[in-house]
Structure formats: C-alpha cells, structure tokens
Amino acid sequence: MENGSIFHEGSEYVKLDMLKSAMEEIKRLKHEYEYIVSENQKLRKRSDIDPLTQVYRRSAAIERINDLLKGRFKQCALIVLDLDNFKYINDTFGHVYGDTVITAAAEYMRSEIGNRGIIGRFGGDEFFIFIPGTDTGTAMNAANNIIKQIIEFGKHTHSRFPLACSCGVAVSDTPTKYGTLFSMADKALYSAKQNGKSHAELFVPEMSSIEGACITYIDQDEINDNPSGEIVSLAIEMASKAATTDDSVHLLLAKIQDNFDIDRIKILAVDIVKDMISVVYDCNSNKSPTGRIKNTVGYYLHTDLIKFRDALPDRRTIRMEQIDDSIYSEKFRREFRDNDSLRHLYYLSKSVDGNYSICYFESSDPSKCWSDDDCRVISELASIAMVYADRVHRISQRELSLQHMLNTDKLTGFYTLGHFFEQSGLIRKLAFENNMHCYVLAANPHNMAVFNQIYSYDKGDMLLKAFALAFENSEFKQFSITAHEMGRFYMLIRSSADITTIEGYVANVIKSFINRFQPQYPDFKFSFSLGAAEVFQNDILLHMMDKAKLNSRIIE
C-alpha cells in the first residue's frame, strides 16, 4: 500500500490528504448553505418591513391579520389612519421633512400599540392598526391617544394648515374577514374627514350607506400601491431562488440597472489598513456582465479613504453631487466624481473594524437625477446585494494559495505583469505620501535563445532564477516590486535618491551577476539592456515602462 493512501474497495487507492480535503470542502459548502438559508430568511423578513417607518408593508400586514383572524378571540378592532394636511406640509417644507413627519407618526403608533397589535402602512401618509382581543373603548382610546400625539408634534411646524390626524375605527365581536373590517373602518374614516377631521370616529351601522371611501385601492390586493416596496420584494424573491450566490448578486444588480437607468454597478471592498480597494463585482449593462472580478485592486491615499468613509452616511444611497470632492486627491476625484458625461450614486456599508464596502452606481446620462425615493429603494436593494457579495468575497485559504499561484511567475517568483500593475498603486501611493520619488526600471538579458541552444533550456532557466534572486537580496526589496514576463524584468521603486543613483545601483547588481556567471559559461557573451524613468503621480505606468525601455543602455 502506498504511503499516505488507504485501500478502497475495488482495488483503488485514495490518498488520505485528498479524502481530508474533500471532507473539508463538504463541511465548508454545508456551512455556506446554512449561512445562505439564514440570510434568505432574514431578507424575506426585511422585505415585509417598510424601510422609512419600520412598520409592516401593506401586503405583509394584511397577511398577518388574516392569519390572526383565523384564531379564537372575542373581539378585534381595525383602526385606519390618515394624516390631515400632510400634502400641504410636504409641499411647503419639502419631502425630507415630510418623511420625518411620517416616521414620527409611525413611532407614536408603535409607542401606543406596542406588541398588542399589527401596524401597517398602506402608502404615503395612510396607516392601519389591527388589535386582536380588544374592545371598543380600548380601540377608541388608542386612536385618540395617537391623534393627540400627532397634533402635538404638528404644532412645531407653525404651518398655516397644521398637521393633524383622522381615524376610522371598526370593532367586531364575531368572526369576520379583513375586507369586511377594513370597509367599515374606511367608512368611519370618511365620516371623520367629512366632519371636520382631527378626530376618531367609530363605525356604526348607519355608516353602511356611505358611498365615499378614503382609501380606494386597498381591496385590490394585486394592484401595486407601493411600487418601490414591490420592487424590493420581487428582487429578494428572485435572489433567494437563484442557484448560486453569484447569481443572486447578478439578479439584484440587474434589477437596479433595469429600474433606475443605471449603466454600471461595482461592488468595492475597502481595506483601510492596506489602503486598498478591491473590485468584487463589476456589472456593465452596455456590455455582457463582467460579473465577479478577482485580483482587481487599486491603492489610494489613506486620507482619501478615511475622508470618503466619514463623508458618506452608513447604509444610505447618496448622489455624488451631495459630496464635497474638493477635499480629495486628484486621482480620487478623477475616478469617483461626476463629470460632463457621467453621474454617480454611492451606497456605503461600514464594518466595526473601520473597513467598508461601496456599491458604486454610474449612469452615462449627464442629465440624470435620481429622486430621494429612488435612492431609498436602491439602498434597500444594494444592502441585500452586499449581504450576498460579502459572503462571496470571503476568501478561503485554498483560494489565497491559488491566487498566489496566478499572481506570480512560476520560474522567478516575481509578480506577473498583470499583478505588477495592480500592486504598483501601493508603491506609488507610499511614495507620494512620504514625499519620495517613484521610478520604473526595465532590464532585459540579451540573446537568451542563443544561450539555451549552447547550454540547454534548464541552464537558461537556472540563470533567470539566479538573476531574480540577485534582486530579491537587494537593499531595495522592501521598497519595490518586481515583475517578470517573457525574459524581461521590471522593477518599480520608491526612494529619496535621484534617478541616476537608482539606475547606477541596479546596474551594479547586473554587473555583479555578469562577473559571477561569465567565467562559468565562456562560450556565451553576457549583456543586458537597462533603462529607467521617473513616474509622477498622474502618469500612466505602461507609458512610463515604454519610456524606460527607450532610455535603455547596454551593460556588459
């Protein structure tokens, strides 16, 4: 039997480490499945709650009321509420204050009702409260107390038409249906409105002949009286039924794009310690969706990342025009601010460790202006998408190992050219923050194909490894990154020294290498090209690498 193997029925050998790895993968997948199920349950619960008032949405409240009406209790009451003069106050003082009024009214309802009943929002300034097991006196007292608190709150507006509240109350002591109870309460509300507003009226049989109605759309259960709420509910349902976590994120982001005229959405993970932004998702409606992006990172000034985190509210979408971008560096402004052709929204989710995630929304319509309601719904959908994205973004140890393999050249251990570009931002950022210079150098050994023909490819690979090792041991290691691709080496260095000193130091490393190996391979003449260029803050690195090659000189 082989070492590290177990004998399996059928004369097959299975390595113990492979079996252990498979069991760990099964355990990981089980935990991930349980996590997603748990999050789906939380998201479904969230879809039942109106985000502004934190009371139940209409459909969710009615569903719960119907469940309670199947139970056994002697009496129940339904209170239907409507804020008086709300439209005037909303138009006069603005939608932000209007939202404050609605939120305060809902808080007064919660304070009065507590856990005794179910509070729902029809939409706008219209609410309803179901109280099981209660009598007429208790229901009327609750309605009057709420009216009193809302009128007291409205005194602060000093409005020509002060804020108040009207209520219709229906009480039943026999088994009934929600529709019947609502119809009675709505007629009572209509009567209260006709009789001077600002008070509660109890339904009495004489009101049955009232033909008017205050809330006309409620019986049409399939009609969407709260479009934003339905968008969120539908999106959650779609995401929860997706086959994979990635699919859930894509469906949610696509829903945002379709409903709010957004061309591109990115989910970004910000690491304050490393001053690094990683692109987790990048979905562009004008092209095929890019989807999840791995190993796409950028480095930014620490002050930019801190200022951006502190300037944005947590878990609320805002327009870029609401942010003062003059406090950021030119690079940050160039990548994140609006311009003549693009408009942006940002949703930020902060974590306790100081790091944060950004949902970045971009429209190519320069005249685009999202409303406050748009931003509120986008916030809901973004928060859900980021729950899923956060789970996907957590990288296992195995994934880290695979990433390292993809990011490094197998022969030399240096970065691949793609990862070199990604990590270059860190060197450049540190150079700028510390008032240092930043240089890119290009070194190219000549005629390696000839060397391989004379001494073999194995010897050629050995030489390239030795050349890489010479730079690994250099004094610039902690201040530089190096890449190797197709026999060509690149180094990005931050230093206080001038470019002549840096280039001279690297030239000496190359000369030492030649002096060491030339005697061992007398049939081959060693020579290198070496060039350098200074990289300034707003330079494009690829252009400066080409400039370094143009500045090359021969070292023998």
Coordinates of C-alpha atoms in Angstrom, one line a residue:
M1 CA 0.0 0.0 0.0
E2 CA 1.3 3.5 -0.9
N3 CA 2.3 5.9 1.8
G4 CA -0.4 8.4 2.6
S5 CA -3.1 6.2 1.0
I6 CA -5.9 4.0 2.1
F7 CA -7.2 0.8 0.4
H8 CA -10.6 1.2 -1.1
E9 CA -13.0 -1.5 -2.3
G10 CA -12.4 -2.2 -5.9
S11 CA -8.6 -2.2 -5.5
E12 CA -8.4 1.6 -5.8
Y13 CA -6.2 3.8 -3.7
V14 CA -7.4 7.1 -2.3
K15 CA -4.9 9.4 -0.7
L16 CA -5.7 10.4 2.8
D17 CA -5.0 14.1 2.2
M18 CA -7.4 14.0 -0.8
L19 CA -10.1 12.5 1.4
K20 CA -9.4 15.0 4.1
S21 CA -9.6 17.9 1.6
A22 CA -12.9 16.6 0.2
M23 CA -14.4 16.3 3.7
E24 CA -13.3 19.9 4.5
E25 CA -14.8 21.1 1.2
I26 CA -18.1 19.3 2.1
K27 CA -18.1 20.9 5.5
R28 CA -17.4 24.4 4.0
L29 CA -20.2 24.0 1.5
K30 CA -22.6 22.9 4.3
H31 CA -21.7 26.0 6.3
E32 CA -22.2 28.2 3.3
Y33 CA -25.5 26.7 2.5
E34 CA -26.7 27.1 6.1
Y35 CA -25.5 30.7 6.0
I36 CA -27.3 31.5 2.8
V37 CA -30.6 29.9 4.1
S38 CA -30.3 32.0 7.2
E39 CA -29.6 35.2 5.2
N40 CA -32.6 34.4 2.9
Q41 CA -34.9 34.2 5.9
K42 CA -33.6 37.5 7.2
L43 CA -34.0 39.1 3.8
R44 CA -37.6 37.8 3.4
K45 CA -38.3 39.3 6.9
R46 CA -36.8 42.6 5.8
S47 CA -38.9 42.6 2.7
D48 CA -42.0 42.7 4.9
I49 CA -40.9 46.0 6.6
D50 CA -41.4 49.5 5.2
P51 CA -37.9 51.0 5.3
L52 CA -39.0 54.5 6.2
T53 CA -41.3 53.8 9.0
Q54 CA -40.2 50.3 10.2
V55 CA -43.8 49.1 10.3
Y56 CA -45.2 46.3 8.1
R57 CA -45.8 46.9 4.4
R58 CA -49.5 46.6 3.4
S59 CA -49.4 43.1 1.9
A60 CA -47.3 41.7 4.8
A61 CA -49.6 43.3 7.4
I62 CA -52.7 42.0 5.7
E63 CA -51.3 38.5 5.5
R64 CA -50.6 38.5 9.3
I65 CA -54.1 40.0 10.0
N66 CA -55.7 37.2 8.0
D67 CA -53.8 34.6 10.0
L68 CA -54.9 36.1 13.3
L69 CA -58.5 36.3 12.1
K70 CA -58.5 32.5 11.9
G71 CA -57.8 32.3 15.6
R72 CA -60.2 32.4 18.5
F73 CA -60.7 35.7 20.3
K74 CA -63.9 37.5 21.4
Q75 CA -63.3 40.9 19.8
C76 CA -60.9 42.6 17.4
A77 CA -60.5 46.2 16.1
L78 CA -59.1 47.8 13.0
I79 CA -58.0 51.5 13.0
V80 CA -57.4 53.2 9.7
L81 CA -55.4 56.5 10.0
D82 CA -54.8 59.3 7.6
L83 CA -52.6 62.4 8.3
D84 CA -54.6 65.7 7.8
N85 CA -53.0 68.4 5.7
F86 CA -49.9 66.3 5.0
K87 CA -49.8 67.2 1.3
Y88 CA -49.7 70.9 2.1
I89 CA -46.9 70.3 4.7
N90 CA -45.0 68.1 2.4
D91 CA -45.1 70.6 -0.4
T92 CA -44.3 73.5 1.8
F93 CA -41.5 72.2 3.9
G94 CA -40.1 69.6 1.5
H95 CA -40.0 65.8 1.2
V96 CA -37.3 65.4 3.7
Y97 CA -39.4 66.9 6.4
G98 CA -42.4 65.0 5.1
D99 CA -40.5 61.8 5.7
T100 CA -39.7 63.0 9.2
V101 CA -43.4 63.5 9.9
I102 CA -44.4 60.1 8.6
T103 CA -41.6 58.5 10.6
A104 CA -42.7 60.3 13.8
A105 CA -46.4 59.3 13.2
A106 CA -45.3 55.6 12.9
E107 CA -43.3 56.0 16.1
Y108 CA -46.3 57.3 18.0
M109 CA -48.4 54.3 16.8
R110 CA -45.7 51.9 18.0
S111 CA -45.5 53.6 21.3
E112 CA -49.3 53.4 21.8
I113 CA -49.8 49.8 20.4
G114 CA -46.6 48.1 21.4
N115 CA -46.9 44.3 20.9
R116 CA -50.7 44.3 21.2
G117 CA -51.3 44.6 17.5
I118 CA -50.1 44.8 13.9
I119 CA -49.2 48.2 12.4
G120 CA -49.2 48.5 8.6
R121 CA -48.6 51.3 6.1
F122 CA -50.9 51.5 3.0
G123 CA -48.5 54.0 1.4
G124 CA -47.9 57.7 1.7
D125 CA -49.5 59.1 4.9
E126 CA -52.0 56.3 5.3
F127 CA -51.7 53.6 8.0
F128 CA -53.8 50.9 9.7
I129 CA -53.6 49.1 13.0
F130 CA -55.1 45.7 13.9
I131 CA -55.7 44.9 17.6
P132 CA -56.9 41.4 18.4
G133 CA -58.8 40.7 21.6
T134 CA -59.8 44.3 22.3
D135 CA -63.0 46.2 23.0
T136 CA -64.5 49.4 21.6
G137 CA -63.3 51.6 24.5
T138 CA -59.7 50.4 24.3
A139 CA -59.6 50.8 20.5
M140 CA -61.0 54.3 20.6
N141 CA -58.6 55.3 23.4
A142 CA -55.7 54.1 21.3
A143 CA -56.9 56.1 18.3
N144 CA -57.4 59.2 20.3
N145 CA -54.0 59.0 22.0
I146 CA -52.3 58.7 18.6
I147 CA -54.2 61.7 17.3
K148 CA -53.3 63.7 20.3
Q149 CA -49.5 63.0 20.0
I150 CA -49.5 63.7 16.2
I151 CA -51.3 67.1 16.7
E152 CA -48.8 68.0 19.5
F153 CA -45.9 67.1 17.1
G154 CA -47.6 69.2 14.3
K155 CA -47.5 72.4 16.5
H156 CA -43.8 72.7 15.8
T157 CA -44.3 73.3 12.1
H158 CA -46.2 76.6 12.6
S159 CA -48.0 75.8 9.4
R160 CA -51.0 77.7 8.0
F161 CA -52.7 74.2 7.9
P162 CA -51.4 72.4 10.9
L163 CA -50.6 68.7 10.9
A164 CA -53.3 66.5 12.5
C165 CA -54.7 63.0 12.1
S166 CA -58.1 61.4 11.4
C167 CA -59.0 57.8 12.3
G168 CA -61.8 55.4 11.5
V169 CA -62.3 52.6 13.9
A170 CA -64.2 49.3 13.3
V171 CA -64.8 46.7 16.1
S172 CA -66.2 43.2 15.6
D173 CA -67.2 40.7 18.2
T174 CA -68.0 38.0 15.7
P175 CA -65.8 36.0 13.2
T176 CA -65.1 38.3 10.3
K177 CA -62.8 38.9 7.3
Y178 CA -60.2 41.6 6.8
G179 CA -62.1 43.0 3.8
T180 CA -65.2 43.5 5.8
L181 CA -63.4 45.0 8.8
F182 CA -61.5 47.4 6.5
S183 CA -64.6 48.5 4.7
M184 CA -66.2 49.5 8.0
A185 CA -63.1 51.3 9.3
D186 CA -62.7 53.2 5.9
K187 CA -66.3 54.4 6.0
A188 CA -65.7 55.6 9.6
L189 CA -62.6 57.5 8.4
Y190 CA -64.5 59.0 5.6
S191 CA -67.1 60.3 8.0
A192 CA -64.4 61.7 10.3
K193 CA -62.9 63.6 7.3
Q194 CA -66.3 65.0 6.4
N195 CA -67.0 66.1 9.9
G196 CA -64.0 68.3 10.4
K197 CA -61.0 66.0 10.6
S198 CA -58.6 65.7 13.6
H199 CA -60.6 63.1 15.5
A200 CA -61.6 59.5 15.5
E201 CA -65.0 58.0 14.6
L202 CA -66.3 54.5 15.4
F203 CA -68.2 52.7 12.7
V204 CA -71.9 52.4 13.3
P205 CA -74.5 50.6 11.1
E206 CA -75.8 54.0 9.8
M207 CA -72.5 54.5 8.0
S208 CA -73.1 51.5 5.8
S209 CA -74.8 53.7 3.3
I210 CA -71.7 56.0 2.8
E211 CA -70.7 55.7 -0.8
G212 CA -67.4 57.6 -0.5
A213 CA -64.1 56.0 0.5
C214 CA -60.8 57.5 1.8
I215 CA -58.5 54.7 0.7
T216 CA -59.9 53.3 -2.6
Y217 CA -57.1 50.9 -3.7
I218 CA -56.7 48.6 -0.6
D219 CA -59.2 46.0 -1.7
Q220 CA -57.2 45.5 -5.0
D221 CA -54.6 43.2 -3.5
E222 CA -52.9 42.5 -6.7
I223 CA -52.5 46.2 -7.6
N224 CA -49.2 47.7 -6.7
D225 CA -49.8 50.6 -4.4
N226 CA -46.2 50.8 -3.3
P227 CA -44.0 50.3 -6.4
S228 CA -40.8 50.6 -4.5
G229 CA -41.8 48.0 -2.0
E230 CA -42.8 45.6 -4.7
I231 CA -39.5 46.1 -6.5
V232 CA -37.6 45.1 -3.3
S233 CA -39.9 42.2 -2.5
L234 CA -39.6 40.8 -6.1
A235 CA -35.8 41.3 -6.1
I236 CA -35.5 39.4 -2.8
E237 CA -37.7 36.6 -4.1
M238 CA -35.6 36.3 -7.2
A239 CA -32.3 36.4 -5.3
S240 CA -33.4 33.8 -2.8
K241 CA -34.3 31.4 -5.6
A242 CA -31.0 31.8 -7.5
A243 CA -28.9 28.7 -7.9
T244 CA -25.6 30.3 -6.6
T245 CA -24.6 33.3 -4.5
D246 CA -23.0 34.9 -7.6
D247 CA -26.4 34.5 -9.5
S248 CA -28.1 36.2 -6.5
V249 CA -25.9 39.2 -6.7
H250 CA -26.2 39.4 -10.5
L251 CA -30.0 39.3 -10.3
L252 CA -30.1 42.1 -7.7
L253 CA -27.7 44.3 -9.6
A254 CA -29.6 43.7 -12.8
K255 CA -32.8 44.7 -11.1
I256 CA -31.3 48.0 -10.0
Q257 CA -30.0 48.7 -13.5
D258 CA -33.3 47.9 -15.2
N259 CA -35.5 50.0 -12.8
F260 CA -33.3 53.1 -12.3
D261 CA -31.5 53.7 -15.6
I262 CA -28.0 52.7 -14.3
D263 CA -25.4 51.6 -16.8
R264 CA -22.7 50.2 -14.5
I265 CA -22.6 48.9 -10.9
K266 CA -19.5 48.0 -9.0
I267 CA -19.2 46.5 -5.5
L268 CA -15.9 47.5 -3.9
A269 CA -14.2 46.3 -0.8
V270 CA -12.1 48.9 1.0
D271 CA -9.2 47.8 3.3
I272 CA -8.2 50.8 5.4
V273 CA -5.1 49.0 6.7
K274 CA -3.7 48.3 3.3
D275 CA -5.2 51.4 1.7
M276 CA -6.6 49.1 -1.0
I277 CA -9.8 49.0 -2.9
S278 CA -10.7 45.6 -4.4
V279 CA -13.4 45.2 -7.1
V280 CA -15.6 42.4 -6.1
Y281 CA -18.3 42.8 -8.8
D282 CA -18.4 44.9 -11.9
C283 CA -21.6 44.7 -13.9
N284 CA -22.0 46.8 -17.1
S285 CA -25.4 46.9 -18.8
N286 CA -23.8 48.2 -22.0
K287 CA -21.8 45.0 -22.4
S288 CA -22.1 41.5 -21.3
P289 CA -21.9 41.5 -17.5
T290 CA -18.4 41.2 -16.3
G291 CA -19.5 39.6 -13.1
R292 CA -17.2 38.8 -10.2
I293 CA -13.7 40.2 -10.7
K294 CA -10.8 38.6 -8.8
N295 CA -7.5 40.3 -8.1
T296 CA -8.5 43.7 -9.4
V297 CA -7.3 46.2 -6.9
G298 CA -6.1 49.7 -6.5
Y299 CA -4.3 51.7 -3.9
Y300 CA -5.3 55.1 -2.7
L301 CA -4.2 57.7 -0.2
H302 CA -5.1 56.8 3.3
T303 CA -6.6 60.2 3.9
D304 CA -8.9 59.9 0.8
L305 CA -10.3 56.6 2.0
I306 CA -10.9 57.9 5.5
K307 CA -12.5 61.1 4.3
F308 CA -14.7 59.2 1.9
R309 CA -15.8 56.8 4.7
D310 CA -16.6 59.7 7.1
A311 CA -18.4 61.8 4.4
L312 CA -20.9 59.2 3.4
P313 CA -23.8 58.0 5.7
D314 CA -23.8 54.4 6.6
R315 CA -26.2 52.2 4.5
R316 CA -27.9 55.1 2.6
T317 CA -27.5 55.9 -1.0
I318 CA -26.5 59.5 -1.9
R319 CA -25.7 61.3 -5.1
M320 CA -22.1 62.3 -5.8
E321 CA -23.2 65.9 -6.2
Q322 CA -24.0 65.9 -2.4
I323 CA -20.4 65.2 -1.6
D324 CA -17.7 67.9 -1.5
D325 CA -15.0 66.4 -3.7
S326 CA -12.5 69.3 -3.3
I327 CA -11.0 67.6 -0.2
Y328 CA -9.8 64.6 -2.2
S329 CA -6.6 64.0 -4.2
E330 CA -6.7 64.4 -8.0
K331 CA -6.6 60.7 -8.6
F332 CA -9.5 60.0 -6.3
R333 CA -11.6 62.8 -7.8
R334 CA -10.8 61.6 -11.3
E335 CA -12.1 58.1 -10.5
F336 CA -15.1 58.8 -8.3
R337 CA -16.6 62.2 -9.1
D338 CA -19.2 63.2 -11.6
N339 CA -18.1 64.7 -14.9
D340 CA -19.7 66.1 -18.2
S341 CA -20.7 62.6 -19.3
L342 CA -21.2 60.5 -16.1
R343 CA -23.4 60.7 -13.0
H344 CA -22.8 58.6 -9.8
L345 CA -24.5 57.3 -6.7
Y346 CA -22.8 55.7 -3.8
Y347 CA -24.0 53.3 -1.1
L348 CA -21.6 52.6 1.7
S349 CA -21.7 49.9 4.3
K350 CA -19.3 50.3 7.3
S351 CA -17.9 47.5 9.4
V352 CA -16.8 47.6 13.0
D353 CA -13.1 47.3 12.1
G354 CA -13.1 50.5 10.2
N355 CA -13.2 48.9 6.7
Y356 CA -16.2 49.4 4.5
S357 CA -17.8 48.3 1.2
I358 CA -19.1 50.6 -1.5
C359 CA -21.8 50.0 -4.1
Y360 CA -20.9 52.3 -6.9
F361 CA -23.6 53.3 -9.5
E362 CA -22.9 55.0 -12.7
S363 CA -25.1 56.5 -15.4
S364 CA -23.9 57.8 -18.8
D365 CA -26.8 60.2 -18.9
P366 CA -25.2 63.5 -17.7
S367 CA -28.7 64.9 -17.0
K368 CA -29.7 62.0 -14.8
C369 CA -31.0 62.9 -11.4
W370 CA -32.3 60.2 -9.1
S371 CA -35.1 61.1 -6.7
D372 CA -34.9 60.6 -2.9
D373 CA -37.4 57.7 -3.3
D374 CA -35.1 56.2 -6.0
C375 CA -32.2 56.4 -3.6
R376 CA -34.2 54.8 -0.8
V377 CA -35.1 51.8 -2.9
I378 CA -31.6 51.5 -4.4
S379 CA -30.3 51.4 -0.8
E380 CA -32.6 48.5 0.1
L381 CA -31.5 46.5 -3.0
A382 CA -27.8 47.4 -2.5
S383 CA -27.9 46.3 1.1
I384 CA -29.3 42.9 0.1
A385 CA -26.8 42.5 -2.8
M386 CA -23.9 43.3 -0.4
V387 CA -25.0 40.6 2.0
Y388 CA -24.5 38.1 -0.7
A389 CA -21.4 39.7 -2.1
D390 CA -19.8 39.8 1.4
R391 CA -20.2 36.1 1.6
V392 CA -18.6 35.5 -1.8
H393 CA -15.8 38.0 -1.0
R394 CA -14.6 35.9 1.9
I395 CA -11.6 34.1 0.5
S396 CA -10.6 30.6 1.8
Q397 CA -7.0 29.6 2.4
R398 CA -7.1 27.5 -0.7
E399 CA -8.3 30.4 -2.8
L400 CA -5.5 32.5 -1.4
S401 CA -3.0 29.8 -2.4
L402 CA -4.5 29.7 -5.9
Q403 CA -4.4 33.5 -6.1
H404 CA -0.7 33.5 -5.2
M405 CA 0.0 30.9 -8.0
L406 CA -1.9 33.1 -10.5
N407 CA -0.2 36.3 -9.4
T408 CA 3.4 35.1 -9.5
D409 CA 5.7 33.9 -12.2
K410 CA 6.4 30.2 -11.6
L411 CA 10.1 30.5 -12.7
T412 CA 11.3 33.5 -10.8
G413 CA 8.7 34.0 -8.1
F414 CA 8.3 37.6 -9.2
Y415 CA 4.9 39.1 -10.0
T416 CA 3.1 38.5 -13.3
L417 CA 2.8 41.7 -15.3
G418 CA -0.9 42.0 -14.5
H419 CA -0.4 41.7 -10.8
F420 CA 2.6 44.1 -11.1
F421 CA 0.2 46.8 -12.4
E422 CA -2.3 46.1 -9.6
Q423 CA 0.3 46.4 -6.9
S424 CA 2.1 49.4 -8.4
G425 CA -0.6 51.6 -6.9
L426 CA 0.7 50.8 -3.4
I427 CA 4.3 51.8 -4.2
R428 CA 3.1 55.0 -5.9
K429 CA 0.8 55.9 -3.1
L430 CA 3.5 55.4 -0.4
A431 CA 6.0 57.4 -2.5
F432 CA 3.5 60.3 -2.7
E433 CA 2.5 60.2 1.0
N434 CA 6.2 60.2 2.0
N435 CA 7.5 62.8 -0.5
M436 CA 9.6 60.2 -2.2
H437 CA 10.4 59.6 -5.9
C438 CA 9.0 56.7 -7.8
Y439 CA 11.0 55.0 -10.6
V440 CA 10.3 52.2 -13.1
L441 CA 13.2 50.2 -14.4
A442 CA 13.3 47.8 -17.4
A443 CA 16.1 45.2 -17.6
N444 CA 16.4 42.7 -20.4
P445 CA 19.0 39.9 -20.8
H446 CA 20.2 39.6 -24.4
N447 CA 20.2 36.5 -26.6
M448 CA 18.9 34.0 -24.1
A449 CA 17.7 31.9 -27.0
V450 CA 21.3 31.5 -28.1
F451 CA 22.4 30.6 -24.5
N452 CA 19.7 27.9 -24.4
Q453 CA 20.9 26.4 -27.6
I454 CA 24.5 26.3 -26.3
Y455 CA 23.9 25.2 -22.8
S456 CA 20.3 23.9 -22.6
Y457 CA 17.0 25.4 -21.5
D458 CA 17.4 24.1 -18.0
K459 CA 20.6 26.2 -17.6
G460 CA 18.8 29.2 -19.1
D461 CA 16.0 28.8 -16.5
M462 CA 18.6 28.5 -13.8
L463 CA 20.2 31.8 -14.9
L464 CA 16.9 33.6 -14.8
K465 CA 16.2 32.3 -11.3
A466 CA 19.7 33.5 -10.2
F467 CA 19.1 36.9 -11.8
A468 CA 15.8 37.2 -9.9
L469 CA 17.5 36.1 -6.7
A470 CA 20.1 38.9 -7.0
F471 CA 17.3 41.5 -6.9
E472 CA 15.5 39.6 -4.1
N473 CA 18.5 40.1 -2.0
S474 CA 19.0 43.8 -2.9
E475 CA 18.5 46.6 -0.4
F476 CA 15.5 47.9 -2.3
K477 CA 13.4 44.8 -1.7
Q478 CA 11.1 46.4 0.9
F479 CA 10.6 49.5 -1.2
S480 CA 9.9 47.8 -4.6
I481 CA 8.0 45.3 -6.6
T482 CA 9.4 43.3 -9.5
A483 CA 7.8 41.5 -12.4
H484 CA 9.0 39.0 -15.0
E485 CA 7.4 38.2 -18.3
M486 CA 9.0 36.5 -21.3
G487 CA 12.6 37.1 -20.2
R488 CA 12.0 40.8 -19.4
F489 CA 12.2 42.2 -15.9
Y490 CA 10.5 45.3 -14.5
M491 CA 11.1 47.0 -11.1
L492 CA 9.1 49.8 -9.5
I493 CA 11.0 51.5 -6.7
R494 CA 10.2 54.3 -4.3
S495 CA 13.2 56.2 -3.0
S496 CA 14.5 59.5 -1.8
A497 CA 17.5 59.1 -4.1
D498 CA 17.7 60.6 -7.6
I499 CA 17.2 58.5 -10.7
T500 CA 20.9 58.4 -11.6
T501 CA 21.7 56.8 -8.2
I502 CA 18.9 54.3 -8.5
E503 CA 19.9 53.3 -12.0
G504 CA 23.5 53.1 -11.0
Y505 CA 22.7 50.7 -8.1
V506 CA 20.7 48.4 -10.4
A507 CA 23.5 48.5 -13.0
N508 CA 26.0 47.3 -10.3
V509 CA 23.7 44.4 -9.4
I510 CA 23.6 43.4 -13.1
K511 CA 27.5 43.8 -13.4
S512 CA 28.0 41.6 -10.3
F513 CA 25.7 39.0 -11.8
I514 CA 27.7 39.0 -15.1
N515 CA 31.0 38.8 -13.3
R516 CA 29.8 35.8 -11.3
F517 CA 28.5 33.7 -14.3
Q518 CA 30.6 34.8 -17.3
P519 CA 33.5 32.5 -16.2
Q520 CA 31.1 29.6 -15.9
Y521 CA 29.8 30.0 -19.5
P522 CA 32.7 31.2 -21.6
D523 CA 31.0 30.3 -24.9
F524 CA 28.4 33.0 -24.3
K525 CA 28.8 36.7 -24.0
F526 CA 26.5 38.2 -21.3
S527 CA 24.9 41.6 -21.8
F528 CA 21.8 43.4 -20.6
S529 CA 19.7 46.4 -21.5
L530 CA 18.8 48.7 -18.6
G531 CA 16.6 51.8 -18.7
A532 CA 14.8 53.9 -16.1
A533 CA 12.1 56.6 -16.0
E534 CA 10.6 58.6 -13.1
V535 CA 6.9 58.0 -12.5
F536 CA 4.9 61.0 -11.3
Q537 CA 1.5 60.9 -9.6
N538 CA -0.7 61.1 -12.6
D539 CA 1.5 59.3 -15.1
I540 CA 0.2 56.1 -16.8
L541 CA 2.6 53.3 -15.7
L542 CA 2.5 51.5 -19.0
H543 CA 3.7 54.6 -20.9
M544 CA 6.5 55.1 -18.4
M545 CA 7.6 51.5 -18.8
D546 CA 7.9 52.1 -22.5
K547 CA 9.8 55.3 -21.8
A548 CA 12.2 53.3 -19.5
K549 CA 12.8 50.9 -22.4
L550 CA 13.5 53.8 -24.8
N551 CA 16.1 55.1 -22.2
S552 CA 17.9 51.8 -22.2
R553 CA 21.7 51.4 -22.3
I554 CA 23.8 48.3 -22.7
I555 CA 25.6 46.7 -19.7
E556 CA 28.3 44.1 -20.3

